[in-house]
PDB file of C-alpha atoms in Angstrom:
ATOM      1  CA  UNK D   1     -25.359  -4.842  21.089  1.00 50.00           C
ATOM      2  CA  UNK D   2     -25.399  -1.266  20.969  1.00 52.00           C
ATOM      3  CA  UNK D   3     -21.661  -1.458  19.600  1.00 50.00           C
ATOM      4  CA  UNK D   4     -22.110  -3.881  17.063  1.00 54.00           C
ATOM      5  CA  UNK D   5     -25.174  -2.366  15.613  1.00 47.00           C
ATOM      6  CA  UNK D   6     -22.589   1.501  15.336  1.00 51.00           C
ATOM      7  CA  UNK D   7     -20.186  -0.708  13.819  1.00 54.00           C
ATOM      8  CA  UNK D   8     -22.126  -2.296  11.172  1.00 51.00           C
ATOM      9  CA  UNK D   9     -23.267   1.117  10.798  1.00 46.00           C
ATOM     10  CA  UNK D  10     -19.469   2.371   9.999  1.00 51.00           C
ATOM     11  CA  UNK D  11     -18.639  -0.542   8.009  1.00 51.00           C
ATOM     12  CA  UNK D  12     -21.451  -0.220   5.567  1.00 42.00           C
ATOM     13  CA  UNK D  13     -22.299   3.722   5.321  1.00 39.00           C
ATOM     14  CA  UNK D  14     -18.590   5.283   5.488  1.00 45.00           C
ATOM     15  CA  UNK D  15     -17.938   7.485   2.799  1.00 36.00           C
ATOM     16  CA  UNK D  16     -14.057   7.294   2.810  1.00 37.00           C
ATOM     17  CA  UNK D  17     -13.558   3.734   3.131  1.00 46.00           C
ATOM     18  CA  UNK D  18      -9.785   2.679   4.518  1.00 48.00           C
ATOM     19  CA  UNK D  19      -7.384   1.891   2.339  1.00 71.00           C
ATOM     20  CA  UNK D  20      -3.705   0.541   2.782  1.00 87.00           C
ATOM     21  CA  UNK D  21      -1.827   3.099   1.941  1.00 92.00           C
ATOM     22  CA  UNK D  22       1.346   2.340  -0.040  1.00 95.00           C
ATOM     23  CA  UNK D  23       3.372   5.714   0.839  1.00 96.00           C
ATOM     24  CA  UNK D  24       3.754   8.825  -1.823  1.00 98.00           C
ATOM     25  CA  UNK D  25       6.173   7.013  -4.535  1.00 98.00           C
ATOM     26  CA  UNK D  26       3.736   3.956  -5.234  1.00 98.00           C
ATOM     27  CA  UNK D  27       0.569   6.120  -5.093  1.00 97.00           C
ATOM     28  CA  UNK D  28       2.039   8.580  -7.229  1.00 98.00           C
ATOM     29  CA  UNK D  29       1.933   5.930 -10.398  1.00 98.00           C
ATOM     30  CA  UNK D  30      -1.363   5.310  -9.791  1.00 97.00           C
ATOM     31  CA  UNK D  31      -1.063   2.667  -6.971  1.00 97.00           C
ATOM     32  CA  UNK D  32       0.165   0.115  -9.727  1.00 98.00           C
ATOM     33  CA  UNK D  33       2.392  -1.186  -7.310  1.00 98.00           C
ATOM     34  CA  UNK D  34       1.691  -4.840  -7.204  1.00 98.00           C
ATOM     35  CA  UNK D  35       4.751  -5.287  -9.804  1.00 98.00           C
ATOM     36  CA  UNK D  36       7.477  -2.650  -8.000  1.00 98.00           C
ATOM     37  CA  UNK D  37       9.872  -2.978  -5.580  1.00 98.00           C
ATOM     38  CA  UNK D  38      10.481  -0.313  -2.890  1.00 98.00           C
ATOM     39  CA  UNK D  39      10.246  -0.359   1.471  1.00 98.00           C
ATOM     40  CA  UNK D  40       6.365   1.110   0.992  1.00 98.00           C
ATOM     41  CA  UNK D  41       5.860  -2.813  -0.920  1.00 98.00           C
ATOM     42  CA  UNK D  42       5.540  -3.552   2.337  1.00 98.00           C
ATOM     43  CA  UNK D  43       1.539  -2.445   1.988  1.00 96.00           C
ATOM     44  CA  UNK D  44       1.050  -3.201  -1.356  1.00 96.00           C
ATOM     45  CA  UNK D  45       3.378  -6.741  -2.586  1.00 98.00           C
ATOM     46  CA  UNK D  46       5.264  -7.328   0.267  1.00 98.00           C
ATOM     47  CA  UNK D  47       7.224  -9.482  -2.041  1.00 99.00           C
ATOM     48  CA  UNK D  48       9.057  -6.521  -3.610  1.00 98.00           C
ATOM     49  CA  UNK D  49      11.364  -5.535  -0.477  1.00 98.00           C
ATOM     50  CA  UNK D  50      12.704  -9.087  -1.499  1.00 96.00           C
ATOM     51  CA  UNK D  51      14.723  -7.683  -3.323  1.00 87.00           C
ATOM     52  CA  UNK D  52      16.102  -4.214  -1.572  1.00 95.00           C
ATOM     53  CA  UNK D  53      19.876  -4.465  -0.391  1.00 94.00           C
ATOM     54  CA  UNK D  54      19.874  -2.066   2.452  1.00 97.00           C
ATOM     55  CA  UNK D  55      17.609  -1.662   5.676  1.00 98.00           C
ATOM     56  CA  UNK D  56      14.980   1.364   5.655  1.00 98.00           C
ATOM     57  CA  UNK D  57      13.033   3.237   7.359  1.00 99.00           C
ATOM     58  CA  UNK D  58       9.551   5.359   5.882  1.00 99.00           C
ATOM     59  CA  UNK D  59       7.396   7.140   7.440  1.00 99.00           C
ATOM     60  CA  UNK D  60       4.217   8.885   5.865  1.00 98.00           C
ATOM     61  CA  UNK D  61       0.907  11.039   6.689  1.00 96.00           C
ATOM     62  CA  UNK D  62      -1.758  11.561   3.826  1.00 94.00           C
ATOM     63  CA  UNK D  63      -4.931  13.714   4.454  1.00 90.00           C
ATOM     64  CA  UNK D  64      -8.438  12.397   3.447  1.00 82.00           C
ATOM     65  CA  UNK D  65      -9.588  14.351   0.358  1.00 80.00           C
ATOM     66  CA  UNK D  66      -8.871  17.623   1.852  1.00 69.00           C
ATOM     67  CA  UNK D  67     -10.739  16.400   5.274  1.00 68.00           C
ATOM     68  CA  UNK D  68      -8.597  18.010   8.115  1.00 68.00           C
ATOM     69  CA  UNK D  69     -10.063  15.564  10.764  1.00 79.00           C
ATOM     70  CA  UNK D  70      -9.627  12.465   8.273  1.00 86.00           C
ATOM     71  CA  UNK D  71      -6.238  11.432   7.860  1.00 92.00           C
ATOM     72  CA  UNK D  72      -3.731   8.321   7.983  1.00 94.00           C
ATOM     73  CA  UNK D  73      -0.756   7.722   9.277  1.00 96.00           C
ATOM     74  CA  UNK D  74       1.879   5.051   8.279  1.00 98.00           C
ATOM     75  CA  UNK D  75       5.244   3.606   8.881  1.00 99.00           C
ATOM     76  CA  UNK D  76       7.070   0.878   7.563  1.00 99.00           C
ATOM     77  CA  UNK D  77      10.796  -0.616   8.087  1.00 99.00           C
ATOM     78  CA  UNK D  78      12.399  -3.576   6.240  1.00 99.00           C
ATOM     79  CA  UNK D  79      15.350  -5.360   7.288  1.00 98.00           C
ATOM     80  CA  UNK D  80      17.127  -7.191   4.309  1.00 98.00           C
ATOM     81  CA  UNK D  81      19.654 -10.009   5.328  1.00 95.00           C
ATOM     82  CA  UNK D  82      21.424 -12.234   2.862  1.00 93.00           C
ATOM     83  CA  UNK D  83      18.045 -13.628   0.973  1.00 95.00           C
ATOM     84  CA  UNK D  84      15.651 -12.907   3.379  1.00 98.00           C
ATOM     85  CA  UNK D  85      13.883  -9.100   4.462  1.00 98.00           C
ATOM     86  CA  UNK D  86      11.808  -8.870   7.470  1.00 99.00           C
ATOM     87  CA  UNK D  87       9.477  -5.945   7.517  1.00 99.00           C
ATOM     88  CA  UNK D  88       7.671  -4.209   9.908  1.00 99.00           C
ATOM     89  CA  UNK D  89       4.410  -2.197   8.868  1.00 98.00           C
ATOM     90  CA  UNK D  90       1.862   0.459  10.801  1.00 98.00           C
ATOM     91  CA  UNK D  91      -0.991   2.300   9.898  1.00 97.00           C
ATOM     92  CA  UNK D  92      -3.517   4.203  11.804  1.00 96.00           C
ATOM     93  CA  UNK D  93      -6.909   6.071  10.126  1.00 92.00           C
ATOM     94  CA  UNK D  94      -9.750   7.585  11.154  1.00 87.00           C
ATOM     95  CA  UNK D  95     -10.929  10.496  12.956  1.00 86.00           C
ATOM     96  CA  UNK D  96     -12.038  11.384  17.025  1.00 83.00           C
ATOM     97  CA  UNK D  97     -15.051   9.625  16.801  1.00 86.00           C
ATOM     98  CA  UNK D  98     -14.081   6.408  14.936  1.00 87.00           C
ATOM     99  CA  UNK D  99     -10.485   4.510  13.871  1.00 90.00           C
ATOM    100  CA  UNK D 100      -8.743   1.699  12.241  1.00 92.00           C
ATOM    101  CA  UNK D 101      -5.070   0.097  12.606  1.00 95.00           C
ATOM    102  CA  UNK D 102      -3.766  -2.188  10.973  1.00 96.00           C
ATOM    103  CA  UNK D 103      -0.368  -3.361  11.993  1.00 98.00           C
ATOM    104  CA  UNK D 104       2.089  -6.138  10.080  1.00 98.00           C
ATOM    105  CA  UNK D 105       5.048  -8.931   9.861  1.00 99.00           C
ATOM    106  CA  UNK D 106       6.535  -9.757   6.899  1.00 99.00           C
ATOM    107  CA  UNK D 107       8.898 -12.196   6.075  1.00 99.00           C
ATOM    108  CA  UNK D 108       9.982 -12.167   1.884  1.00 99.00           C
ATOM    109  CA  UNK D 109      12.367 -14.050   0.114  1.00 98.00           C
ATOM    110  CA  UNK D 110      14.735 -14.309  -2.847  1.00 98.00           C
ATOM    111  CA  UNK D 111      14.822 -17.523  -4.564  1.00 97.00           C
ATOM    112  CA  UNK D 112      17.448 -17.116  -6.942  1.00 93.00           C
ATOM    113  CA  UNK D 113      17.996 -14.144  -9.533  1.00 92.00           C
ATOM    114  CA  UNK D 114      13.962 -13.836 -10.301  1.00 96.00           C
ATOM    115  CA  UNK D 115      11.601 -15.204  -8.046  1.00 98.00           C
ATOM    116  CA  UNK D 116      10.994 -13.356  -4.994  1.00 98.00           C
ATOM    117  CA  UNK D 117       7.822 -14.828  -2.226  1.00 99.00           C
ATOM    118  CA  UNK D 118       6.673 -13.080   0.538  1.00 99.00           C
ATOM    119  CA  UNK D 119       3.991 -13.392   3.573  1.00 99.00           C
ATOM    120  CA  UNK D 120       2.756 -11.030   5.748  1.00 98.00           C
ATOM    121  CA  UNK D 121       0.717 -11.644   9.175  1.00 98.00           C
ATOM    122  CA  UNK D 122      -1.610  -8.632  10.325  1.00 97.00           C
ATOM    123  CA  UNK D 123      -3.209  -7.451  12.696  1.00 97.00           C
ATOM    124  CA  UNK D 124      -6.237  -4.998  12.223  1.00 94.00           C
ATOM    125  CA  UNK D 125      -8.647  -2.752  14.766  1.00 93.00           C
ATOM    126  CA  UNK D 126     -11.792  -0.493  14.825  1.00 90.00           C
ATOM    127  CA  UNK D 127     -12.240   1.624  17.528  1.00 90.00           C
ATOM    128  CA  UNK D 128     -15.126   3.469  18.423  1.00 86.00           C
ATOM    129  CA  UNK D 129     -14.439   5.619  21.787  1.00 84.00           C
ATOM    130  CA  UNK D 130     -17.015   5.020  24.359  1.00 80.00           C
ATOM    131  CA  UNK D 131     -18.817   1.715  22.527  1.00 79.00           C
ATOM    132  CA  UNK D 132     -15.159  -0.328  22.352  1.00 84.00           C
ATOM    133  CA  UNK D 133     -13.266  -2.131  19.806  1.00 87.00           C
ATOM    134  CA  UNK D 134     -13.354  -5.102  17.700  1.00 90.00           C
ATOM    135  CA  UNK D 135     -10.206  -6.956  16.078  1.00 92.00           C
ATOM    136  CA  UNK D 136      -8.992  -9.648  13.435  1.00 93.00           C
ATOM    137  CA  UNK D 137      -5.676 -11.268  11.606  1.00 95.00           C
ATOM    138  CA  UNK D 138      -5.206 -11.676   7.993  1.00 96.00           C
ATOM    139  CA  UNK D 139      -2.444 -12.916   5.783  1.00 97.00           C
ATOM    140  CA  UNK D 140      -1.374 -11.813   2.822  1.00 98.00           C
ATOM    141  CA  UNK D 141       1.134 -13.596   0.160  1.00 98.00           C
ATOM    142  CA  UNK D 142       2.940 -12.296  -2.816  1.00 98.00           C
ATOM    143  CA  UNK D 143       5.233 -13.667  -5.587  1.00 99.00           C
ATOM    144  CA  UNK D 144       7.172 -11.291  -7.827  1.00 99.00           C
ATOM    145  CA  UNK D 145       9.245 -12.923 -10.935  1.00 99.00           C
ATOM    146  CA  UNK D 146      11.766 -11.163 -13.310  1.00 98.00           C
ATOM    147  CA  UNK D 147      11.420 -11.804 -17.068  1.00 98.00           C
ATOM    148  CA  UNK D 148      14.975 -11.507 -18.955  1.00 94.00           C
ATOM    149  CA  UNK D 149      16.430  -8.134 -17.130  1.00 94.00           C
ATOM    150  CA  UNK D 150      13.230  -5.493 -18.071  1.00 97.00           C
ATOM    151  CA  UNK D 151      10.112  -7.410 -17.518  1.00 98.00           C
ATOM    152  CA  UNK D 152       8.494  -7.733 -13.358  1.00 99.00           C
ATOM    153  CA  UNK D 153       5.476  -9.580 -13.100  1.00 99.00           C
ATOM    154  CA  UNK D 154       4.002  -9.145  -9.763  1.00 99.00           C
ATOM    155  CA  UNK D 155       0.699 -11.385  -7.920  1.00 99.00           C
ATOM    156  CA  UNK D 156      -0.994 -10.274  -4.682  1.00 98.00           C
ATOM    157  CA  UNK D 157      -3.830 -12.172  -2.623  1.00 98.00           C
ATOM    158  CA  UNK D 158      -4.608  -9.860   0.613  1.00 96.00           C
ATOM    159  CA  UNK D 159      -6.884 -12.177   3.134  1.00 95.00           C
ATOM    160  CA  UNK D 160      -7.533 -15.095   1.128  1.00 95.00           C
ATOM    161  CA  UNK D 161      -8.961 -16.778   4.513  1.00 93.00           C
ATOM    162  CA  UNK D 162     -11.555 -14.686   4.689  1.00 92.00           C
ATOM    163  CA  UNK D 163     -11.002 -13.332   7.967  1.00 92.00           C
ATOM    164  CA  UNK D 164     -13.553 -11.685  10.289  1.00 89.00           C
ATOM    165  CA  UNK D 165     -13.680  -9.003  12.952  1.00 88.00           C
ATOM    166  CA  UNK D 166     -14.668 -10.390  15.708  1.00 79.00           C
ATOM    167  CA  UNK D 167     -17.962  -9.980  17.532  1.00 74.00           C
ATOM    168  CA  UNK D 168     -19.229  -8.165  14.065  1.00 75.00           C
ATOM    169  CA  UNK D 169     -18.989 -10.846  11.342  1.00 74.00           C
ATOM    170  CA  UNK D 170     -17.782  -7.833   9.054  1.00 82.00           C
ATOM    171  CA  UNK D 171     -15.066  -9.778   6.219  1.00 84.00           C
ATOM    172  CA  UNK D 172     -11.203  -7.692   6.313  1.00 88.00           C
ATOM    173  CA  UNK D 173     -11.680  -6.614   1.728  1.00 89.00           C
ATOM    174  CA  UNK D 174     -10.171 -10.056  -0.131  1.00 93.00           C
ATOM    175  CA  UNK D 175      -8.215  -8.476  -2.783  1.00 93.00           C
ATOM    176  CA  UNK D 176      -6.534 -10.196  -5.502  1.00 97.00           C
ATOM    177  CA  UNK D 177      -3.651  -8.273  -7.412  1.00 98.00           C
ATOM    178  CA  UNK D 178      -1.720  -8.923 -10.906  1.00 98.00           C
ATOM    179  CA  UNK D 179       0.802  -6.666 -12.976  1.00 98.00           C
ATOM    180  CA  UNK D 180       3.596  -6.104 -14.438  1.00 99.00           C
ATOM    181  CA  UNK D 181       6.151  -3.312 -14.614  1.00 99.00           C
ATOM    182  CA  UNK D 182       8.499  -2.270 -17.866  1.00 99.00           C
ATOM    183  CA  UNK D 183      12.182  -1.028 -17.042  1.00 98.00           C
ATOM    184  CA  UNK D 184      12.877   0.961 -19.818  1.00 98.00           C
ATOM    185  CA  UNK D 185      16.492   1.842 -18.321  1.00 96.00           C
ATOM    186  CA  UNK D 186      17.168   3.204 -14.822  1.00 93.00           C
ATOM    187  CA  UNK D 187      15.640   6.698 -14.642  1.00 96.00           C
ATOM    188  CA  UNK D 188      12.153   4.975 -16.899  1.00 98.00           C
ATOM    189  CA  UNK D 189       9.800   2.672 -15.411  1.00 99.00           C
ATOM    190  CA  UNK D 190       5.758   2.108 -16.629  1.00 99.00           C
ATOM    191  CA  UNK D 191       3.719  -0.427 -14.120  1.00 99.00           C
ATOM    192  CA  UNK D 192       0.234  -1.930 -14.925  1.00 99.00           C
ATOM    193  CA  UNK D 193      -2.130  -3.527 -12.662  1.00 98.00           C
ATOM    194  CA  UNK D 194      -5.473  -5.389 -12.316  1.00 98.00           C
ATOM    195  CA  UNK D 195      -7.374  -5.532  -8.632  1.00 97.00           C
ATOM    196  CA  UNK D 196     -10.331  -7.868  -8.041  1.00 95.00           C
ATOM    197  CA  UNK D 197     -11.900  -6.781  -4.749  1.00 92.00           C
ATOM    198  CA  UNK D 198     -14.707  -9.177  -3.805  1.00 89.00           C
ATOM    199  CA  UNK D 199     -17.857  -8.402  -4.287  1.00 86.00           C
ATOM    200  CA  UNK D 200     -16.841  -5.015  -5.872  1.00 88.00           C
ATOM    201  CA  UNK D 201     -15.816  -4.072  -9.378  1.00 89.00           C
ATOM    202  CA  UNK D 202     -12.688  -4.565 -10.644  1.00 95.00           C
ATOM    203  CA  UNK D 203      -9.644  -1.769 -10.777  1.00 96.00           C
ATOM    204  CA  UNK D 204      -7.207  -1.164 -13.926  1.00 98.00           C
ATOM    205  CA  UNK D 205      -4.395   0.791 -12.840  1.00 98.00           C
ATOM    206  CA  UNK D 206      -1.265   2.158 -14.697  1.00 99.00           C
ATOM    207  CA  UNK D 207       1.410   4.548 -14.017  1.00 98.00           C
ATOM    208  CA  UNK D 208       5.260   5.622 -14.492  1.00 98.00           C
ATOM    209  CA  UNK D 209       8.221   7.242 -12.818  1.00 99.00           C
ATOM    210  CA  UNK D 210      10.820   9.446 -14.801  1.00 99.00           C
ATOM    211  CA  UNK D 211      14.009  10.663 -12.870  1.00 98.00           C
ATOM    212  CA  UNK D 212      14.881  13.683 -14.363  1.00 98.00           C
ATOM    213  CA  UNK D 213      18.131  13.935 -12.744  1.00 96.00           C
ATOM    214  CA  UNK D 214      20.026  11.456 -10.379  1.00 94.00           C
ATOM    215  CA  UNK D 215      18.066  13.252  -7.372  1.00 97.00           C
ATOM    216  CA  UNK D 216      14.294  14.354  -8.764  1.00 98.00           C
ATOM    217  CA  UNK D 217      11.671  11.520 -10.076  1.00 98.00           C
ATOM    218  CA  UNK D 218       8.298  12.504 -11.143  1.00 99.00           C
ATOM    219  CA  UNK D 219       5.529  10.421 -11.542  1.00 99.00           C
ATOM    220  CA  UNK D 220       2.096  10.000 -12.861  1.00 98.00           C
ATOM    221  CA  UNK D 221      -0.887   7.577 -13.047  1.00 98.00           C
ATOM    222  CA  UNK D 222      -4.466   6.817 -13.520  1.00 98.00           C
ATOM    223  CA  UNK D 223      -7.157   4.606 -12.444  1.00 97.00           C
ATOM    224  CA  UNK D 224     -10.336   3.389 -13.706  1.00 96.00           C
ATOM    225  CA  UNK D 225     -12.844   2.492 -10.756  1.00 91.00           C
ATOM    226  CA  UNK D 226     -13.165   5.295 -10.091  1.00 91.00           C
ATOM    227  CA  UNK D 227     -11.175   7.238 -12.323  1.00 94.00           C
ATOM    228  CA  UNK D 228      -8.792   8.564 -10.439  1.00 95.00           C
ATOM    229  CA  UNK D 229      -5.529  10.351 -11.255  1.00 97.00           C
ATOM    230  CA  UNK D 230      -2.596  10.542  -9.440  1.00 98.00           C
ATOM    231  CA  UNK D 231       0.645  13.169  -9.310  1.00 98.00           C
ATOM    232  CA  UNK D 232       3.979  12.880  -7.458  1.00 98.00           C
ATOM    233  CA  UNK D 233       7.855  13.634  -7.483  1.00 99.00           C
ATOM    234  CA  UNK D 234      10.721  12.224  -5.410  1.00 98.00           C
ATOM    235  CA  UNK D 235      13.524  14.518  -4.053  1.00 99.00           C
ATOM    236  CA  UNK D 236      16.916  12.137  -2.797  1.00 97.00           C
ATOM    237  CA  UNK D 237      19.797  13.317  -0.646  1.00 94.00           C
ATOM    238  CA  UNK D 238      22.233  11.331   0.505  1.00 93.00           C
ATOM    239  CA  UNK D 239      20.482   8.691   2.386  1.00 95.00           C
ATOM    240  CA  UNK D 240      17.476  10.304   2.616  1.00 98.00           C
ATOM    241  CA  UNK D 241      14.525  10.479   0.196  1.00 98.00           C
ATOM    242  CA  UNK D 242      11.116  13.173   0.597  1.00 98.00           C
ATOM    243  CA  UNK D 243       8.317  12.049  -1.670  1.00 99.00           C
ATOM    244  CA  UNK D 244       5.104  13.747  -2.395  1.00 99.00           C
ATOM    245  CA  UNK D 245       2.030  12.812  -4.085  1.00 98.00           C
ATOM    246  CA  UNK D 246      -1.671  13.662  -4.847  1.00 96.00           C
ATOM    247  CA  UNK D 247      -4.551  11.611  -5.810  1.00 94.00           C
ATOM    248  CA  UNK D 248      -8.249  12.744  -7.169  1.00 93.00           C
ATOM    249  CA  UNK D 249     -11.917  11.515  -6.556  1.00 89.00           C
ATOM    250  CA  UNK D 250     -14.344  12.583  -8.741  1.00 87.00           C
ATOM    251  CA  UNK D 251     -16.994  13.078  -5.816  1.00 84.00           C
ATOM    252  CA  UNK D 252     -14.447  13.555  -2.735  1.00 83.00           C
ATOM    253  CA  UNK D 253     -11.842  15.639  -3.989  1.00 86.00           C
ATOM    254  CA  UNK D 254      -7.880  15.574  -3.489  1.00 90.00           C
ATOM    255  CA  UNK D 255      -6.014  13.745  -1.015  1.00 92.00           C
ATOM    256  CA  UNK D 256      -2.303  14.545  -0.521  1.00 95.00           C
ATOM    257  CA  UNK D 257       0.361  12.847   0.923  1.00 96.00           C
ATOM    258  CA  UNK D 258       4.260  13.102   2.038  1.00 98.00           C
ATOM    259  CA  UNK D 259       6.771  10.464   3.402  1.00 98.00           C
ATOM    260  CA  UNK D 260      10.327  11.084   4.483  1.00 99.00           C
ATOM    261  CA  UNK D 261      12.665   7.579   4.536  1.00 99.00           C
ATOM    262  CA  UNK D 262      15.741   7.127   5.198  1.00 98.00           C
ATOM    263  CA  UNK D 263      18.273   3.870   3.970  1.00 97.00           C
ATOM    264  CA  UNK D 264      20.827   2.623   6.574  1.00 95.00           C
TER     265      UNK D 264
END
């Protein structure tokens, strides 16, 4: 009892609530990544690494608004073969005294030149060192479908069942993602997004990535609920790529972020 009643407490008095994070490159345009493709869709649209050619490999840490104790740390891996991509996803946040993970299994596919589907299976945990630990499974799906060569219009339901942790009765956020995304050419790209999280308010992101030379992107974004604005750049060599990025709260402060992949 004495565990369920700290948990409750966690669940509905945290100030830094969890949130998937979708690595340095997606945050960086404002988390409008519901309508990109890239190995950190993984957390976001899992339908986007649909439509990546080569296997890879990303690993990330972000730091809680500044919070040295408060961090997250992520990894994901797709595996691309023919029209299929199996992905592997990882995330761990929290602090000593209280933590979540949330691990996943994707499996996307191509369906033709435009319409790429995806599902993802995951597992998620709170633990709370000497009161124990309570768990739960989601799904998520995602479509993605390419208008004429320029135009991605991306859809996202995360838990649509409704799942619960067990032992708490506490519901995993149901989140329900639209966008699109604008390829101007191949070093210009704008993305737009709407969230609906139940029984919160809804989100209006929007963000874009410039690459200023064949190996340096920036990238910028806002959002509106809070408003939030983000900050990143992209440095590629080889097969490897280092992003950074930064994101404000207008209460907590800055939270930074940096991810090193690499592409087989």
């Amino acid at each position: 009892m004495r565990f369920k009643l700290l948990l409750s407490f966690f669940f509905l008095f945290q100030l830094v609530k969890a949130q998937v994070n979708t690595g340095p490159r997606l945050t960086g345009m404002g988390g409008a990544a519901v309508a990109l493709q890239d190995v950190w869709s993984l957390q976001a649209n899992a339908a986007g690494v649909a439509g990546l050619k080569h296997a890879a490999l990303s690993a990330a840490y972000q730091g809680q608004y500044t919070n040295t104790d408060l961090s997250t740390q992520s990894a994901v891996f797709v595996l691309p073969y023919k029209d299929n991509a199996f992905g592997l996803s990882f995330q761990n946040y929290g602090f000593s005294a209280y933590s979540e993970q949330r691990a996943g299994l994707t499996y996307a596919r191509t369906f033709g030149n435009k319409l790429n589907a995806a599902l993802s299976f995951n597992y998620h945990q709170v633990k709370i060192p000497q009161y124990g630990s309570t768990s739960a499974f989601s799904v998520d799906a995602g479509l993605q479908y390419w208008v004429g060569e320029k135009v991605l219009l991306g859809a996202h339901v995360g838990n649509p069942g409704q799942a619960k942790f067990v032992d708490v009765g506490t519901i995993i956020p149901v989140h329900i993602d639209f966008g699109a995304s604008y390829h101007f050419n191949e070093n210009l790209v704008m993305a737009g997004e709407v969230t609906k999280t139940l029984n919160a308010n809804t989100d209006v992101k929007a963000g874009l990535e410039y690459g200023v030379v064949n190996w340096l992107s920036l990238r910028g974004g806002v959002s509106v609920n809070p408003f939030r604005q983000y900050a990143g750049f992209g440095v590629n060599y080889n097969k490897f790529r280092i992003d950074a990025a930064a994101s404000s709260h207008p209460d907590l402060g800055y939270s930074p972020q940096v991810s090193l992949s690499y592409e087989f």
